[in-house]
């Protein structure tokens, strides 16, 4: 019999078993990201906050202003619920100019969320300070965080105009 036509059932069994075990290990190593439940304080739900499933915002509003003579005000934006966690920013305006943006909340449920937030938030802050508005670009790989940041920033800036 020709050597290429020899049946090697044991080799096939070993290769099939190894491929099956490798596939199962890969499937078990995947950890799907769970959608967060409504994790806001009860007061935001009672005051008309939206649920986490529709990505709505709570109604935290601004924390007021520190009415100093130089015109410096600190305002807190709405908490925006994203697929991966809440995003909220605080802005400082001096004489109508955006001088500081601080992220009070960003997705941090998993190590990957913390990694993405630590990469995206500083970029979003730089862009907001440069643009002097909420008209900023989305950070690649952090779409939900970027959208939440932009919406919270816009709500803080809107409350400054009231």
PDB file of C-alpha atoms in Angstrom:
ATOM      1  CA  UNK A   1       0.000   0.000   0.000  1.00  0.00           C
ATOM      2  CA  UNK A   2       1.179   3.527  -0.743  1.00  0.00           C
ATOM      3  CA  UNK A   3       2.451   5.489   2.264  1.00  0.00           C
ATOM      4  CA  UNK A   4       0.120   8.485   1.643  1.00  0.00           C
ATOM      5  CA  UNK A   5      -2.937   6.245   1.748  1.00  0.00           C
ATOM      6  CA  UNK A   6      -2.280   4.689   5.111  1.00  0.00           C
ATOM      7  CA  UNK A   7      -4.966   5.283   7.670  1.00  0.00           C
ATOM      8  CA  UNK A   8      -3.740   6.819  10.874  1.00  0.00           C
ATOM      9  CA  UNK A   9      -6.781   6.878  13.169  1.00  0.00           C
ATOM     10  CA  UNK A  10      -4.740   7.473  16.322  1.00  0.00           C
ATOM     11  CA  UNK A  11      -3.168  10.620  14.845  1.00  0.00           C
ATOM     12  CA  UNK A  12      -6.589  11.934  13.834  1.00  0.00           C
ATOM     13  CA  UNK A  13      -8.014  11.223  17.273  1.00  0.00           C
ATOM     14  CA  UNK A  14      -5.150  13.047  18.999  1.00  0.00           C
ATOM     15  CA  UNK A  15      -5.388  16.060  16.682  1.00  0.00           C
ATOM     16  CA  UNK A  16      -9.176  16.244  16.991  1.00  0.00           C
ATOM     17  CA  UNK A  17      -8.994  16.003  20.775  1.00  0.00           C
ATOM     18  CA  UNK A  18      -6.331  18.721  20.976  1.00  0.00           C
ATOM     19  CA  UNK A  19      -8.360  21.022  18.734  1.00  0.00           C
ATOM     20  CA  UNK A  20     -11.509  20.423  20.803  1.00  0.00           C
ATOM     21  CA  UNK A  21      -9.740  21.104  24.105  1.00  0.00           C
ATOM     22  CA  UNK A  22      -8.158  24.269  22.677  1.00  0.00           C
ATOM     23  CA  UNK A  23     -11.542  25.499  21.445  1.00  0.00           C
ATOM     24  CA  UNK A  24     -13.213  24.879  24.808  1.00  0.00           C
ATOM     25  CA  UNK A  25     -10.399  26.667  26.669  1.00  0.00           C
ATOM     26  CA  UNK A  26     -10.699  29.676  24.350  1.00  0.00           C
ATOM     27  CA  UNK A  27     -14.470  29.824  24.791  1.00  0.00           C
ATOM     28  CA  UNK A  28     -14.204  29.599  28.561  1.00  0.00           C
ATOM     29  CA  UNK A  29     -11.598  32.359  28.672  1.00  0.00           C
ATOM     30  CA  UNK A  30     -13.981  34.852  27.041  1.00  0.00           C
ATOM     31  CA  UNK A  31     -15.753  36.984  29.616  1.00  0.00           C
ATOM     32  CA  UNK A  32     -18.692  38.875  28.163  1.00  0.00           C
ATOM     33  CA  UNK A  33     -19.235  42.385  29.468  1.00  0.00           C
ATOM     34  CA  UNK A  34     -22.443  42.596  31.435  1.00  0.00           C
ATOM     35  CA  UNK A  35     -24.826  45.500  31.145  1.00  0.00           C
ATOM     36  CA  UNK A  36     -24.866  47.427  34.426  1.00  0.00           C
ATOM     37  CA  UNK A  37     -28.095  47.646  36.338  1.00  0.00           C
ATOM     38  CA  UNK A  38     -29.496  50.995  37.361  1.00  0.00           C
ATOM     39  CA  UNK A  39     -26.860  51.862  39.933  1.00  0.00           C
ATOM     40  CA  UNK A  40     -27.734  55.473  40.610  1.00  0.00           C
ATOM     41  CA  UNK A  41     -29.015  56.786  43.897  1.00  0.00           C
ATOM     42  CA  UNK A  42     -32.772  56.463  44.433  1.00  0.00           C
ATOM     43  CA  UNK A  43     -33.124  60.249  44.291  1.00  0.00           C
ATOM     44  CA  UNK A  44     -32.112  60.331  40.611  1.00  0.00           C
ATOM     45  CA  UNK A  45     -34.776  57.751  39.785  1.00  0.00           C
ATOM     46  CA  UNK A  46     -37.432  59.583  41.772  1.00  0.00           C
ATOM     47  CA  UNK A  47     -36.592  62.883  40.119  1.00  0.00           C
ATOM     48  CA  UNK A  48     -37.107  61.594  36.607  1.00  0.00           C
ATOM     49  CA  UNK A  49     -33.721  60.032  35.814  1.00  0.00           C
ATOM     50  CA  UNK A  50     -33.709  57.612  32.916  1.00  0.00           C
ATOM     51  CA  UNK A  51     -32.907  53.950  33.214  1.00  0.00           C
ATOM     52  CA  UNK A  52     -29.541  52.447  32.394  1.00  0.00           C
ATOM     53  CA  UNK A  53     -30.958  50.523  29.461  1.00  0.00           C
ATOM     54  CA  UNK A  54     -31.747  53.596  27.406  1.00  0.00           C
ATOM     55  CA  UNK A  55     -28.483  55.407  28.232  1.00  0.00           C
ATOM     56  CA  UNK A  56     -30.309  58.356  29.736  1.00  0.00           C
ATOM     57  CA  UNK A  57     -28.976  60.880  32.132  1.00  0.00           C
ATOM     58  CA  UNK A  58     -29.754  61.368  35.774  1.00  0.00           C
ATOM     59  CA  UNK A  59     -30.770  64.774  36.936  1.00  0.00           C
ATOM     60  CA  UNK A  60     -27.860  65.711  39.141  1.00  0.00           C
ATOM     61  CA  UNK A  61     -27.518  69.131  37.513  1.00  0.00           C
ATOM     62  CA  UNK A  62     -25.009  71.627  38.775  1.00  0.00           C
ATOM     63  CA  UNK A  63     -23.658  71.923  42.245  1.00  0.00           C
ATOM     64  CA  UNK A  64     -24.014  75.661  42.095  1.00  0.00           C
ATOM     65  CA  UNK A  65     -21.270  78.170  41.712  1.00  0.00           C
ATOM     66  CA  UNK A  66     -18.567  79.486  43.928  1.00  0.00           C
ATOM     67  CA  UNK A  67     -19.560  83.091  43.319  1.00  0.00           C
ATOM     68  CA  UNK A  68     -16.173  84.715  43.706  1.00  0.00           C
ATOM     69  CA  UNK A  69     -15.396  88.211  42.499  1.00  0.00           C
ATOM     70  CA  UNK A  70     -13.244  86.959  39.644  1.00  0.00           C
ATOM     71  CA  UNK A  71     -16.179  85.124  38.065  1.00  0.00           C
ATOM     72  CA  UNK A  72     -14.951  81.591  38.773  1.00  0.00           C
ATOM     73  CA  UNK A  73     -17.699  78.985  38.856  1.00  0.00           C
ATOM     74  CA  UNK A  74     -17.601  75.240  39.353  1.00  0.00           C
ATOM     75  CA  UNK A  75     -20.455  73.238  37.829  1.00  0.00           C
ATOM     76  CA  UNK A  76     -21.186  69.526  37.852  1.00  0.00           C
ATOM     77  CA  UNK A  77     -22.697  67.829  34.819  1.00  0.00           C
ATOM     78  CA  UNK A  78     -25.367  65.161  34.793  1.00  0.00           C
ATOM     79  CA  UNK A  79     -24.393  61.569  35.483  1.00  0.00           C
ATOM     80  CA  UNK A  80     -24.671  59.817  32.128  1.00  0.00           C
ATOM     81  CA  UNK A  81     -25.301  56.092  32.287  1.00  0.00           C
ATOM     82  CA  UNK A  82     -23.369  54.255  29.592  1.00  0.00           C
ATOM     83  CA  UNK A  83     -23.210  50.593  28.700  1.00  0.00           C
ATOM     84  CA  UNK A  84     -20.044  50.181  30.784  1.00  0.00           C
ATOM     85  CA  UNK A  85     -20.779  52.496  33.700  1.00  0.00           C
ATOM     86  CA  UNK A  86     -21.604  56.062  34.691  1.00  0.00           C
ATOM     87  CA  UNK A  87     -19.709  59.119  33.445  1.00  0.00           C
ATOM     88  CA  UNK A  88     -19.837  62.503  35.158  1.00  0.00           C
ATOM     89  CA  UNK A  89     -17.662  65.606  34.894  1.00  0.00           C
ATOM     90  CA  UNK A  90     -17.159  68.830  36.848  1.00  0.00           C
ATOM     91  CA  UNK A  91     -16.107  71.970  35.007  1.00  0.00           C
ATOM     92  CA  UNK A  92     -14.506  75.160  36.226  1.00  0.00           C
ATOM     93  CA  UNK A  93     -15.289  78.356  34.349  1.00  0.00           C
ATOM     94  CA  UNK A  94     -13.348  81.544  34.928  1.00  0.00           C
ATOM     95  CA  UNK A  95     -14.830  84.648  33.334  1.00  0.00           C
ATOM     96  CA  UNK A  96     -16.819  82.438  30.953  1.00  0.00           C
ATOM     97  CA  UNK A  97     -13.737  80.457  29.857  1.00  0.00           C
ATOM     98  CA  UNK A  98     -13.363  76.722  30.491  1.00  0.00           C
ATOM     99  CA  UNK A  99     -10.274  76.361  32.699  1.00  0.00           C
ATOM    100  CA  UNK A 100     -10.609  72.846  34.139  1.00  0.00           C
ATOM    101  CA  UNK A 101     -12.569  69.650  33.551  1.00  0.00           C
ATOM    102  CA  UNK A 102     -12.482  66.873  36.138  1.00  0.00           C
ATOM    103  CA  UNK A 103     -13.985  63.436  35.635  1.00  0.00           C
ATOM    104  CA  UNK A 104     -15.914  62.587  38.803  1.00  0.00           C
ATOM    105  CA  UNK A 105     -17.077  59.214  37.506  1.00  0.00           C
ATOM    106  CA  UNK A 106     -15.960  57.003  34.642  1.00  0.00           C
ATOM    107  CA  UNK A 107     -16.418  53.285  33.878  1.00  0.00           C
ATOM    108  CA  UNK A 108     -14.332  51.262  36.345  1.00  0.00           C
ATOM    109  CA  UNK A 109     -16.143  47.958  36.904  1.00  0.00           C
ATOM    110  CA  UNK A 110     -13.401  45.811  35.400  1.00  0.00           C
ATOM    111  CA  UNK A 111      -9.668  46.191  34.838  1.00  0.00           C
ATOM    112  CA  UNK A 112     -10.346  46.735  31.130  1.00  0.00           C
ATOM    113  CA  UNK A 113     -12.842  49.534  31.918  1.00  0.00           C
ATOM    114  CA  UNK A 114     -10.271  51.212  34.164  1.00  0.00           C
ATOM    115  CA  UNK A 115      -7.613  50.875  31.464  1.00  0.00           C
ATOM    116  CA  UNK A 116      -9.852  52.434  28.806  1.00  0.00           C
ATOM    117  CA  UNK A 117     -10.954  55.240  31.137  1.00  0.00           C
ATOM    118  CA  UNK A 118      -7.382  56.055  32.182  1.00  0.00           C
ATOM    119  CA  UNK A 119      -6.479  56.351  28.514  1.00  0.00           C
ATOM    120  CA  UNK A 120      -9.578  58.183  27.251  1.00  0.00           C
ATOM    121  CA  UNK A 121     -10.425  60.672  30.012  1.00  0.00           C
ATOM    122  CA  UNK A 122      -7.176  62.692  29.810  1.00  0.00           C
ATOM    123  CA  UNK A 123      -7.548  62.922  26.017  1.00  0.00           C
ATOM    124  CA  UNK A 124     -11.158  64.048  26.324  1.00  0.00           C
ATOM    125  CA  UNK A 125     -10.174  66.631  28.947  1.00  0.00           C
ATOM    126  CA  UNK A 126      -7.424  68.063  26.723  1.00  0.00           C
ATOM    127  CA  UNK A 127      -9.816  68.268  23.781  1.00  0.00           C
ATOM    128  CA  UNK A 128     -12.522  69.980  25.861  1.00  0.00           C
ATOM    129  CA  UNK A 129     -10.070  72.583  27.156  1.00  0.00           C
ATOM    130  CA  UNK A 130      -8.752  73.199  23.650  1.00  0.00           C
ATOM    131  CA  UNK A 131     -12.208  73.400  22.039  1.00  0.00           C
ATOM    132  CA  UNK A 132     -13.735  75.365  24.960  1.00  0.00           C
ATOM    133  CA  UNK A 133     -16.929  73.394  24.356  1.00  0.00           C
ATOM    134  CA  UNK A 134     -18.399  69.896  24.337  1.00  0.00           C
ATOM    135  CA  UNK A 135     -17.797  69.654  20.580  1.00  0.00           C
ATOM    136  CA  UNK A 136     -14.962  67.126  20.926  1.00  0.00           C
ATOM    137  CA  UNK A 137     -13.865  64.035  19.030  1.00  0.00           C
ATOM    138  CA  UNK A 138     -14.562  60.496  20.186  1.00  0.00           C
ATOM    139  CA  UNK A 139     -11.539  58.584  21.466  1.00  0.00           C
ATOM    140  CA  UNK A 140     -11.021  55.435  19.417  1.00  0.00           C
ATOM    141  CA  UNK A 141     -11.783  52.367  21.523  1.00  0.00           C
ATOM    142  CA  UNK A 142     -13.746  54.380  24.086  1.00  0.00           C
ATOM    143  CA  UNK A 143     -16.896  55.295  22.187  1.00  0.00           C
ATOM    144  CA  UNK A 144     -19.351  54.904  25.077  1.00  0.00           C
ATOM    145  CA  UNK A 145     -17.093  56.720  27.541  1.00  0.00           C
ATOM    146  CA  UNK A 146     -16.529  59.525  25.033  1.00  0.00           C
ATOM    147  CA  UNK A 147     -20.261  59.950  24.426  1.00  0.00           C
ATOM    148  CA  UNK A 148     -21.015  59.968  28.154  1.00  0.00           C
ATOM    149  CA  UNK A 149     -18.222  62.481  28.783  1.00  0.00           C
ATOM    150  CA  UNK A 150     -19.492  64.739  25.998  1.00  0.00           C
ATOM    151  CA  UNK A 151     -23.092  64.631  27.274  1.00  0.00           C
ATOM    152  CA  UNK A 152     -22.103  65.304  30.893  1.00  0.00           C
ATOM    153  CA  UNK A 153     -19.816  68.145  29.800  1.00  0.00           C
ATOM    154  CA  UNK A 154     -22.597  69.671  27.705  1.00  0.00           C
ATOM    155  CA  UNK A 155     -25.046  69.515  30.621  1.00  0.00           C
ATOM    156  CA  UNK A 156     -22.545  71.328  32.868  1.00  0.00           C
ATOM    157  CA  UNK A 157     -21.974  74.004  30.237  1.00  0.00           C
ATOM    158  CA  UNK A 158     -25.733  74.343  29.700  1.00  0.00           C
ATOM    159  CA  UNK A 159     -26.266  74.884  33.427  1.00  0.00           C
ATOM    160  CA  UNK A 160     -23.664  77.684  33.320  1.00  0.00           C
ATOM    161  CA  UNK A 161     -25.841  79.544  30.827  1.00  0.00           C
ATOM    162  CA  UNK A 162     -28.950  79.418  33.010  1.00  0.00           C
TER     163      UNK A 162
END
